[in-house]
mmCIF file of C-alpha atoms in Angstrom:
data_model
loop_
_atom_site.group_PDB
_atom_site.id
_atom_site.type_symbol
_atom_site.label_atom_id
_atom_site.label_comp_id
_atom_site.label_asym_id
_atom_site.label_seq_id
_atom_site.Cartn_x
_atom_site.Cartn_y
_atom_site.Cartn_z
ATOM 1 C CA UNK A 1 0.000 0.000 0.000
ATOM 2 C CA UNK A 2 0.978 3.212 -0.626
ATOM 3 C CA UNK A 3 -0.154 6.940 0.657
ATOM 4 C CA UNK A 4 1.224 10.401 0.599
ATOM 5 C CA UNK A 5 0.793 12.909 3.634
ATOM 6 C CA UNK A 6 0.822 16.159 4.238
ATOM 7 C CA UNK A 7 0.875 19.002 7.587
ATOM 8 C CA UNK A 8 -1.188 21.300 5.547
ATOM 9 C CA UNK A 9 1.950 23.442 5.647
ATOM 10 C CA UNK A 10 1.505 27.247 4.943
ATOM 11 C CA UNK A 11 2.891 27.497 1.335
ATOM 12 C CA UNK A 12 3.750 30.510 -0.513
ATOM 13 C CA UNK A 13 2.024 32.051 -3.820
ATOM 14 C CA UNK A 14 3.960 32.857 -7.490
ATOM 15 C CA UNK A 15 4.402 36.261 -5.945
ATOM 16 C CA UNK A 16 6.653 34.499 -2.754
ATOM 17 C CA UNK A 17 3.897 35.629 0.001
ATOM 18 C CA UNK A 18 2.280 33.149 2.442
ATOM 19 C CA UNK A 19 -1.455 31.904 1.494
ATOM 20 C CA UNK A 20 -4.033 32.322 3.341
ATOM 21 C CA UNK A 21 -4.985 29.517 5.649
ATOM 22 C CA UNK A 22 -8.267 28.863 4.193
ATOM 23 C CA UNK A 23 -6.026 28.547 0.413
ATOM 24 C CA UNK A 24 -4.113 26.377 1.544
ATOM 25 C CA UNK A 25 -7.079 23.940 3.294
ATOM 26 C CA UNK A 26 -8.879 24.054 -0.519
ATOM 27 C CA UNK A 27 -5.123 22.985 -1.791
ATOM 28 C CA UNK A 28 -4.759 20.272 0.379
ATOM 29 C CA UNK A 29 -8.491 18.805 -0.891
ATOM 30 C CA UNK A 30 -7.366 19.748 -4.454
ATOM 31 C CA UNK A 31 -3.957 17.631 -3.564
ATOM 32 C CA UNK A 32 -6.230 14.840 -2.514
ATOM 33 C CA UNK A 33 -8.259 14.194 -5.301
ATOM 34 C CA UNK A 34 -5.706 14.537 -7.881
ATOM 35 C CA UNK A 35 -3.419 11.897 -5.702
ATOM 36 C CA UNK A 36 -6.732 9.355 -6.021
ATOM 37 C CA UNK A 37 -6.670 10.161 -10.168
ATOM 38 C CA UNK A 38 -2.927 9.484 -10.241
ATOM 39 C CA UNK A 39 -3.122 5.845 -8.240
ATOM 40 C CA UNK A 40 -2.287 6.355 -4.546
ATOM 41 C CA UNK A 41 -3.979 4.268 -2.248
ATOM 42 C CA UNK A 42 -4.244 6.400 0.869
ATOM 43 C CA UNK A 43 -3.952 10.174 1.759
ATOM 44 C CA UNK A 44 -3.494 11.270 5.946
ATOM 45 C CA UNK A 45 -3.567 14.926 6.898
ATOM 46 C CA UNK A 46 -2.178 16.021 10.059
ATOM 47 C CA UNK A 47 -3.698 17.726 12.739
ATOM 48 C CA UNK A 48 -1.108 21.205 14.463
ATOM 49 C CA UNK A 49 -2.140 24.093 16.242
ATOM 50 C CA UNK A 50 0.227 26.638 15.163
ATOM 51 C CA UNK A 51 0.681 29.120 12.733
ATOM 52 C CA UNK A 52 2.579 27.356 10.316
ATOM 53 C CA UNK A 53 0.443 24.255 9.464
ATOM 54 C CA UNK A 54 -3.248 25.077 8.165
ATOM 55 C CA UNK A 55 -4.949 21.899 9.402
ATOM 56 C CA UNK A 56 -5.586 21.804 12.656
ATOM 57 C CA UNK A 57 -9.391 19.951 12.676
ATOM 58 C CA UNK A 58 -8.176 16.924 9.604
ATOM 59 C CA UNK A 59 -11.588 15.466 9.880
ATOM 60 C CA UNK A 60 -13.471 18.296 8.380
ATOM 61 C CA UNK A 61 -10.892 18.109 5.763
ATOM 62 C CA UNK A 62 -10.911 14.351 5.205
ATOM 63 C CA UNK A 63 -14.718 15.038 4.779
ATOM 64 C CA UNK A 64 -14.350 17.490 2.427
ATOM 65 C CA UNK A 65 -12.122 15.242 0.297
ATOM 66 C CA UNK A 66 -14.931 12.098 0.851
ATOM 67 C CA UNK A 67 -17.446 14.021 -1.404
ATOM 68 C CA UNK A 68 -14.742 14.518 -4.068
ATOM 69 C CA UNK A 69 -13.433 11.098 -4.116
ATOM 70 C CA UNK A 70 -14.643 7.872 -4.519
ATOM 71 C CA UNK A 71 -11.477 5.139 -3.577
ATOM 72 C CA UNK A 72 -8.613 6.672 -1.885
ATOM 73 C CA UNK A 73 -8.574 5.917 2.013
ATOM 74 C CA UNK A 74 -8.548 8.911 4.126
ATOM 75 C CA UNK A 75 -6.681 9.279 7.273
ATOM 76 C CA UNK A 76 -4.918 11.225 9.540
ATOM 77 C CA UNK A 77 -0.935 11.806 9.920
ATOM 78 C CA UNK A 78 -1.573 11.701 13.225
ATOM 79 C CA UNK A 79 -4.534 12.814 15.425
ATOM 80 C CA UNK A 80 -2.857 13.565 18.512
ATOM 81 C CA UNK A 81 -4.724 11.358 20.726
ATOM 82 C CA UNK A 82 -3.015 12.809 24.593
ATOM 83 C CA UNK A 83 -4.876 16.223 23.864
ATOM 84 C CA UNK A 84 -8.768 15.179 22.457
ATOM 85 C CA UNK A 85 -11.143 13.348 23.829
ATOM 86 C CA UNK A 86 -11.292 9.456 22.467
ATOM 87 C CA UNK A 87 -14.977 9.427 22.565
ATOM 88 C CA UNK A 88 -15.122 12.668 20.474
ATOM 89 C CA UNK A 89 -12.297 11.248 18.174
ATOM 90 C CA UNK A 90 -14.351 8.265 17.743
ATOM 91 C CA UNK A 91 -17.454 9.703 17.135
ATOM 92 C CA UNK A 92 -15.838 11.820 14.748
ATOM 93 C CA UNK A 93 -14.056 9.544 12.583
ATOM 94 C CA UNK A 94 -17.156 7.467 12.557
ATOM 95 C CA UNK A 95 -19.381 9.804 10.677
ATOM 96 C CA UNK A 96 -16.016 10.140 8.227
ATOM 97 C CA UNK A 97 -16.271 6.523 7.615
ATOM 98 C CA UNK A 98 -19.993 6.873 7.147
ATOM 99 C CA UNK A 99 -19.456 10.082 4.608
ATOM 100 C CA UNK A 100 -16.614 8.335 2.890
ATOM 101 C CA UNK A 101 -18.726 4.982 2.493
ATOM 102 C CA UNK A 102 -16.158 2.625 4.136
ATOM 103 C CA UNK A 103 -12.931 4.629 3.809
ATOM 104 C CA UNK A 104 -11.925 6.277 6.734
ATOM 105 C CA UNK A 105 -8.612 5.254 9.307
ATOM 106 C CA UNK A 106 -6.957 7.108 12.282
ATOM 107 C CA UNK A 107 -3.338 7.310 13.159
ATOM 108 C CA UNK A 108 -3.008 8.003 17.007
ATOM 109 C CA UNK A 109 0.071 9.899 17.848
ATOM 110 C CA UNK A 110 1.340 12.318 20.519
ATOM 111 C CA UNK A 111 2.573 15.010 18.108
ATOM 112 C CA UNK A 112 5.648 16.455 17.515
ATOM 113 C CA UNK A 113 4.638 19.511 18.560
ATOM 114 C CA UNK A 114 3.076 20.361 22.189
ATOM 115 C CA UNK A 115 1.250 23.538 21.642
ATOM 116 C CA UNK A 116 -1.558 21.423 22.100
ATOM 117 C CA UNK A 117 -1.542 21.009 25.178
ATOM 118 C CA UNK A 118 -2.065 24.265 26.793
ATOM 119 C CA UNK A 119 -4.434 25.206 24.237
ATOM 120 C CA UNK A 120 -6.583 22.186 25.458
ATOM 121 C CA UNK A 121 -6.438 22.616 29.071
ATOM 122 C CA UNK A 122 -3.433 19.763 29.322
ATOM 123 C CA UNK A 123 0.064 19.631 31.350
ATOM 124 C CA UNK A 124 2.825 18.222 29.751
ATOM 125 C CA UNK A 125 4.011 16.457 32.816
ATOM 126 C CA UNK A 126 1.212 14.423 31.831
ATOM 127 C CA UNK A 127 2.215 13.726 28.390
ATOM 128 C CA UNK A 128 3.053 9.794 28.583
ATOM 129 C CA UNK A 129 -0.237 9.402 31.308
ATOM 130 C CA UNK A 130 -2.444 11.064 28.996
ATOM 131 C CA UNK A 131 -1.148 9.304 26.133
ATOM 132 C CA UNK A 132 -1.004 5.659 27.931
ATOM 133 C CA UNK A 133 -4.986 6.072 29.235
ATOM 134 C CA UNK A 134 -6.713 7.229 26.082
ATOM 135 C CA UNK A 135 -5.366 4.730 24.045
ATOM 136 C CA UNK A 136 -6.445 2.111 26.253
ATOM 137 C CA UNK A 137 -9.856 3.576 26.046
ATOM 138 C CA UNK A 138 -9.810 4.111 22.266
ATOM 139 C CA UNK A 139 -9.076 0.526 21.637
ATOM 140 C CA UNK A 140 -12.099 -0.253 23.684
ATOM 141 C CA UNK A 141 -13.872 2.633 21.748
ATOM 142 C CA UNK A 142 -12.951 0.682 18.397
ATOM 143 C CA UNK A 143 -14.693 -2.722 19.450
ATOM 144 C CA UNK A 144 -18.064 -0.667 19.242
ATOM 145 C CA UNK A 145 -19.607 -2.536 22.152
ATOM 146 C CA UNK A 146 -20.637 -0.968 25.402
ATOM 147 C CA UNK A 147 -17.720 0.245 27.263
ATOM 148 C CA UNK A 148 -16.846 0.027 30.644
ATOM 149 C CA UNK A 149 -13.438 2.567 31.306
ATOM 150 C CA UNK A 150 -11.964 4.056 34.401
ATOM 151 C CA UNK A 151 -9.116 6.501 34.376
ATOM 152 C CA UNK A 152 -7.548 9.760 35.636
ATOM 153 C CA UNK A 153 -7.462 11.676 32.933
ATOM 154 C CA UNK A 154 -11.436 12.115 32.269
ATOM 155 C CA UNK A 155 -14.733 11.253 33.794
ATOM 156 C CA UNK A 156 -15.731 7.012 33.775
ATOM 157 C CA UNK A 157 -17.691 5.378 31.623
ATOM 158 C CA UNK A 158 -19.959 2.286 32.531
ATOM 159 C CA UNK A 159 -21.769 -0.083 29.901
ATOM 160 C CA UNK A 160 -21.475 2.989 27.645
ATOM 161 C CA UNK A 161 -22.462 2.823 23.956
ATOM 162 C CA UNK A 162 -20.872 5.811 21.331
ATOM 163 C CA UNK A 163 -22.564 6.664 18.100
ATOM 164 C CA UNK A 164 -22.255 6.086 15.478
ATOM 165 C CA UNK A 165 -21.565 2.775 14.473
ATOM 166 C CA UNK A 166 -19.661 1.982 11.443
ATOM 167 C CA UNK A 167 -21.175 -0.239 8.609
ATOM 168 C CA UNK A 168 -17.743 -2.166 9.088
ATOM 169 C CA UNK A 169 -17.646 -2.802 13.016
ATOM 170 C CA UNK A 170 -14.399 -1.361 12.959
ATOM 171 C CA UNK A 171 -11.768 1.618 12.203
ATOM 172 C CA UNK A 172 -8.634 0.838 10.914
ATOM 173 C CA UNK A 173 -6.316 2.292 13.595
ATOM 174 C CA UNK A 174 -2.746 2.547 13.498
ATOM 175 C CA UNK A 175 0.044 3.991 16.322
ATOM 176 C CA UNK A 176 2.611 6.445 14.993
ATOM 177 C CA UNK A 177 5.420 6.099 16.923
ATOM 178 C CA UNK A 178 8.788 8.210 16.264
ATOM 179 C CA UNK A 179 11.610 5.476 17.742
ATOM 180 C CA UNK A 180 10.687 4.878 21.263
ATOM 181 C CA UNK A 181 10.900 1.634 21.860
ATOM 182 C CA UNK A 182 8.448 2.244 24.737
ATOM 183 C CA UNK A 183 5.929 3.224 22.425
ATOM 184 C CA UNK A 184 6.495 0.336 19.846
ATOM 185 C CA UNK A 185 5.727 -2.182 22.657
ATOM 186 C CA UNK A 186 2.178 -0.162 23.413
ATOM 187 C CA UNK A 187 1.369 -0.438 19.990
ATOM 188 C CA UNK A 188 1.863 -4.362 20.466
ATOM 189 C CA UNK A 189 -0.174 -4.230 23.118
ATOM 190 C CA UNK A 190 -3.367 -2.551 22.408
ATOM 191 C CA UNK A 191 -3.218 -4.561 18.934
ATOM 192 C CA UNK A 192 -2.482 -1.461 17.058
ATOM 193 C CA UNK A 193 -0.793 -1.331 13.664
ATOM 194 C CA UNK A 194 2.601 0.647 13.812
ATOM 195 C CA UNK A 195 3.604 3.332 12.157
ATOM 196 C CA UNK A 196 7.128 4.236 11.959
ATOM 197 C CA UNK A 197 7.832 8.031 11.632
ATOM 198 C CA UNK A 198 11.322 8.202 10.111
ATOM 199 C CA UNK A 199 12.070 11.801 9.717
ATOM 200 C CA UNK A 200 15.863 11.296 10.322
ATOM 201 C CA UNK A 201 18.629 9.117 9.446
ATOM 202 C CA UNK A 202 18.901 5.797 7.150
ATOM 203 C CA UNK A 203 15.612 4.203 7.199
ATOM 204 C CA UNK A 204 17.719 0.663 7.860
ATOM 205 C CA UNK A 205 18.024 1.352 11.519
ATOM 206 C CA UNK A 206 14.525 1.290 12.419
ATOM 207 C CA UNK A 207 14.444 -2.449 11.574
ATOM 208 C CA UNK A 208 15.325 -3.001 15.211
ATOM 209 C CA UNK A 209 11.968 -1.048 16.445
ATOM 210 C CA UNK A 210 10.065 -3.628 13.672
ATOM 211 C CA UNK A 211 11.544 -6.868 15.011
ATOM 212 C CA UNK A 212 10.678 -5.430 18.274
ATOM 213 C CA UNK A 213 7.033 -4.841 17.433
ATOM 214 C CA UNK A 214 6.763 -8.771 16.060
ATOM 215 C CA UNK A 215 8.557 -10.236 19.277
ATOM 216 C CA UNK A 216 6.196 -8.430 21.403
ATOM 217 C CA UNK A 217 2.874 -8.825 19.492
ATOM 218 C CA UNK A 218 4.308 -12.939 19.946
ATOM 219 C CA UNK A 219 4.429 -12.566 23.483
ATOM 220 C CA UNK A 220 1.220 -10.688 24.223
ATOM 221 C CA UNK A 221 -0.450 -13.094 22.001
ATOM 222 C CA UNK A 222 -1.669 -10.720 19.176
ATOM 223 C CA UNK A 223 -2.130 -11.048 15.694
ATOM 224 C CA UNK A 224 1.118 -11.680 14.337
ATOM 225 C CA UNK A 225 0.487 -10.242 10.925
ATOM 226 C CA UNK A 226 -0.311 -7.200 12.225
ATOM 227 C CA UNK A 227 1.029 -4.339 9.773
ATOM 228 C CA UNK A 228 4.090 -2.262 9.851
ATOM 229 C CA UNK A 229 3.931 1.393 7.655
ATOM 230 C CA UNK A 230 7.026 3.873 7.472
ATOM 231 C CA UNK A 231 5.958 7.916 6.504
ATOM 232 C CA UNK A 232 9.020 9.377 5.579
ATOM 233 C CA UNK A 233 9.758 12.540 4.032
ATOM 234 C CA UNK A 234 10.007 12.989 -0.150
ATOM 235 C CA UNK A 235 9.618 14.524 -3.322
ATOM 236 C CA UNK A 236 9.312 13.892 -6.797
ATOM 237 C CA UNK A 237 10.284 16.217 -9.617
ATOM 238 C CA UNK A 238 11.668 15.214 -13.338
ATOM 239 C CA UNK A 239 15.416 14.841 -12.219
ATOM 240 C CA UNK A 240 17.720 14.486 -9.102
ATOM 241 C CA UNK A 241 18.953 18.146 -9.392
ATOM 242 C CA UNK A 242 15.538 19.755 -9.817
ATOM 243 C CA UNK A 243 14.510 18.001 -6.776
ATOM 244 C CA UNK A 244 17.000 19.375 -4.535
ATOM 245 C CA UNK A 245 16.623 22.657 -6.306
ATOM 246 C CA UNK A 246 13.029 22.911 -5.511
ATOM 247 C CA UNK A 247 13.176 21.989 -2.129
ATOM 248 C CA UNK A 248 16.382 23.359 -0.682
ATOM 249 C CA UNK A 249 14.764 26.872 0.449
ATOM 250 C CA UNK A 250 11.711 25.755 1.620
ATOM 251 C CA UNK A 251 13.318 22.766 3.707
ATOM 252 C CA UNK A 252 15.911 25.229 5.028
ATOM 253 C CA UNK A 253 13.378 27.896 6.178
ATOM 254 C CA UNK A 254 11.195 25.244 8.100
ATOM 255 C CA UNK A 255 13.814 22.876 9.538
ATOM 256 C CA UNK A 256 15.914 26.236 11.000
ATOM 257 C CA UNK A 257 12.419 27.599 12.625
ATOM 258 C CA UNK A 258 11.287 24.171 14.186
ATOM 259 C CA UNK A 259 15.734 24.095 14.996
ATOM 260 C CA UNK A 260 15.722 27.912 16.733
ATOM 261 C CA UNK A 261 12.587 26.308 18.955
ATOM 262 C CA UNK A 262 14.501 22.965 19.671
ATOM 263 C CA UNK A 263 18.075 24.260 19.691
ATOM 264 C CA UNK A 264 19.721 22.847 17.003
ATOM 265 C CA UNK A 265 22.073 24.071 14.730
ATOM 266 C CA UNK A 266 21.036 25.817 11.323
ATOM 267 C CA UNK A 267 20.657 22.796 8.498
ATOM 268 C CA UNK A 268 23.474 23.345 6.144
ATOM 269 C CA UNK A 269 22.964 22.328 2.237
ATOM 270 C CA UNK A 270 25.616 19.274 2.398
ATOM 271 C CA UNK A 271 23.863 18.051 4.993
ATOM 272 C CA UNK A 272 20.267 18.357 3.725
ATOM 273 C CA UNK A 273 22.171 16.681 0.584
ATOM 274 C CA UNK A 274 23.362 13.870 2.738
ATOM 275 C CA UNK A 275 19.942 13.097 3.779
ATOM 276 C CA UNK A 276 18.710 12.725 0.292
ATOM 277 C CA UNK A 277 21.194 10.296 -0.368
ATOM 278 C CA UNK A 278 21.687 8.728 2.835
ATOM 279 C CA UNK A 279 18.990 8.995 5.341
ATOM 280 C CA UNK A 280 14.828 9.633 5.676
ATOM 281 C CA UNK A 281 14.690 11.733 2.959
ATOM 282 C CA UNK A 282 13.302 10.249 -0.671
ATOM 283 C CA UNK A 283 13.589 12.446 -3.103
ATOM 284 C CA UNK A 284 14.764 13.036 -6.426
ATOM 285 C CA UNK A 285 13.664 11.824 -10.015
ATOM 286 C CA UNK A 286 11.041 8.832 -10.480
ATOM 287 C CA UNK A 287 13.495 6.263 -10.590
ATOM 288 C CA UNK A 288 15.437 7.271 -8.114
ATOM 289 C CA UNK A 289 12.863 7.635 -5.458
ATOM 290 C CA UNK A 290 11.534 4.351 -6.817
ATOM 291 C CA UNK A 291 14.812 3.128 -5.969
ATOM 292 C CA UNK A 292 14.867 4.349 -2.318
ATOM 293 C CA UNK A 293 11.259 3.018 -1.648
ATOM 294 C CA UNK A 294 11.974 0.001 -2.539
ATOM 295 C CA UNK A 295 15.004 -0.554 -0.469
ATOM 296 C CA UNK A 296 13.000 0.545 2.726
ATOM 297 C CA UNK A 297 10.983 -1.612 2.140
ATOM 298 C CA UNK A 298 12.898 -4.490 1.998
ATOM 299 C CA UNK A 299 15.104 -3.268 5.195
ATOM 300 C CA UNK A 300 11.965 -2.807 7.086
ATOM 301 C CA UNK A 301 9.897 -5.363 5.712
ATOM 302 C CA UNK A 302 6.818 -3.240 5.923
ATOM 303 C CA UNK A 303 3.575 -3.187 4.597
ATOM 304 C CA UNK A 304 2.660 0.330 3.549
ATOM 305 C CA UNK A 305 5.196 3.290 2.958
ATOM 306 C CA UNK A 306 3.468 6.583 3.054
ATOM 307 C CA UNK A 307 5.431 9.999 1.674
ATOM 308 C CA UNK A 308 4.890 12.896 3.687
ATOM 309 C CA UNK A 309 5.487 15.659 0.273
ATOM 310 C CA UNK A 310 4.359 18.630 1.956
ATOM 311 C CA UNK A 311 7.584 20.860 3.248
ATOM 312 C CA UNK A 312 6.868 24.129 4.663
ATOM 313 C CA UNK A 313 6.448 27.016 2.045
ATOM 314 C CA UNK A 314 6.392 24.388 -1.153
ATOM 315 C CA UNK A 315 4.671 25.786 -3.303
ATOM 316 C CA UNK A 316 0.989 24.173 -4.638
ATOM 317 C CA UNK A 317 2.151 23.454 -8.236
ATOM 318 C CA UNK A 318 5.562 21.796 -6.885
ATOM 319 C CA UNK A 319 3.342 19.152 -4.958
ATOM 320 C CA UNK A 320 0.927 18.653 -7.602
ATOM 321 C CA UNK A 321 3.459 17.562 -9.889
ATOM 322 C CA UNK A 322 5.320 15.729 -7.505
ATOM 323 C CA UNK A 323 1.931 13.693 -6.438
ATOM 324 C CA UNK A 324 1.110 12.951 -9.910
ATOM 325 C CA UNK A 325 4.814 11.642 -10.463
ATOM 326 C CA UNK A 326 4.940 9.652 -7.568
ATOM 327 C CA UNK A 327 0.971 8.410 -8.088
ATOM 328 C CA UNK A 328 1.874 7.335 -12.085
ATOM 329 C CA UNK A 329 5.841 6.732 -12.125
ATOM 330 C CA UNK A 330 6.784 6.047 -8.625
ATOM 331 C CA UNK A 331 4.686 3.442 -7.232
ATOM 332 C CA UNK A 332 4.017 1.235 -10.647
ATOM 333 C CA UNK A 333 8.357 1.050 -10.716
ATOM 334 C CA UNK A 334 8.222 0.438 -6.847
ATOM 335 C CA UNK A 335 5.835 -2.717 -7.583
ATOM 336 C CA UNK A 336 7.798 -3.331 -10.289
ATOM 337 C CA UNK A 337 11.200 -3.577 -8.371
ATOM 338 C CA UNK A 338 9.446 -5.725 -5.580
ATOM 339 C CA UNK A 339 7.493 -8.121 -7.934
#
């Protein structure tokens, strides 16, 4: 399977200014249904609550995209779970499943970000509690039978039915976890699909945290099939050079803001290079990220391998052509390399 995410990033117009929010939401559905018409399986939106990324309620977006689409599954990149309510998130994605006829999934994370949490009331010295307790009472959400839940981080419920149900009996629901191998085992243990956020460094050395998620799904007695998905970070444009071209002052602007909040040093171009070549990021010509794909996916041994194009003030046009690339060139070679 393969999907392509995006933040909802605030891109910038022909004339170099930032859109307006509302722009960019119509972009990201435009994005959407032209990644169905090129042949991508699956499209996740993230949810952020800052001024960079547009998206900060994905649902209403997802929805939006439902009523222009008819196949492509629609999920979320990831809805982070330790500030919402469970009930509300189920609720919610269950009347996206019902608009989308069948087609809608959630990706529980805690974020990268934590503006979040003081926006919604939270603490973050409660950021593994909160996380640990809602997910237990989301996978008893996704059974859709009565639940029976008690907890410190919101009121009990007893015998308590949510609505509505799904015409399914079920939400595909994944974990998003970015290398803990704390949160790989809670995956395992709740039964959840993992995903594996690579967003740094050779996508080989996560194979540890897969192995990891098998041995423990083994010994808690789960499904051993259980799928593994990597979201990594890419781009497709007609050559290797164009790629980087494209990208390099868009990437530099957002990874130096997100590095003067986190305290790391300025990205330099050799080593945003390096990262092409060597580590999360895929990017480059059709071949070549063909080429990358398919070697992650034979490190990993994973299931699904969703490409996160969106990268801070990319422009509209650069994605649209990258989608379409990666929907009509990229993943028929990928298949072709792994057949």
């Amino acid at each position: 399977m393969f999907g392509l995410d995006t933040f909802g990033d605030v891109t910038t117009g022909s004339d170099g200014k930032r859109l307006p929010y509302a722009q960019v939401i119509r972009n990201v559905v435009d994005q959407a249904v032209l990644a169905e018409r090129s042949g991508v399986d699956a499209f996740s939106v993230g949810e952020h609550h800052r001024d960079d990324f547009a998206v900060s309620a994905p649902e209403i977006v997802l929805a939006a995209i439902a009523a222009r689409t008819s196949r492509i599954t629609l999920g979320t990149a990831v809805t982070v779970l330790s500030s919402d309510d469970p009930v509300r998130v189920f609720e919610r994605f269950a009347t996206l499943d019902a608009v989308s006829a069948g087609r809608a999934e959630i990706t529980l994370g805690r974020g990268s970000f934590t503006e979040s949490f003081p926006l919604f009331g939270y603490e973050l010295t409660d950021y593994d509690r909160l996380f640990e307790e809602k997910a237990g009472l989301m996978a008893e959400l996704l059974t859709e039978g009565p639940v029976t839940w008690e907890g410190t981080v919101r009121a009990a419920l007893k015998d308590q039915q949510v609505y509505p149900k799904t015409e399914n009996g079920h939400i595909p629901t994944w974990i998003g976890v970015g290398g803990s191998p704390e949160s790989v085992i809670r995956a395992a243990s709740y039964g959840f699909p993992l995903v594996l956020a690579i967003i740094g460094g050779a996508p080989a050395r996560f194979a540890p945290y897969v192995d990891l998620y098998r041995r423990a799904l083994k010994e808690m007695d789960r499904p051993g099939d259980l799928p593994v998905a990597a979201h990594c970070p890419g781009f497709v444009a007609d050559t290797d050079e164009e790629a980087i071209e494209i990208l390099w002052p868009h990437v530099r602007v957002m990874m130096n803001r997100i590095g003067r909040e986190r305290g790391w040093p300025p990205l330099t171009r050799d080593r945003f290079e390096a990262d092409i070549h060597e580590g999360a990021w895929h990017a480059g010509s059709p071949e070549t990220v063909a080429q990358k794909i398919a070697q992650t996916i034979r490190d990993l041994g994973i299931q699904r391998f969703d490409m996160k194009y969106s990268a801070g003030t990319l422009p509209h046009d650069a994605m649209m052509k990258a989608i379409e690339l990666y929907g009509t060139q990229v993943i028929p070679r990928v298949k072709e390399l792994l057949a």
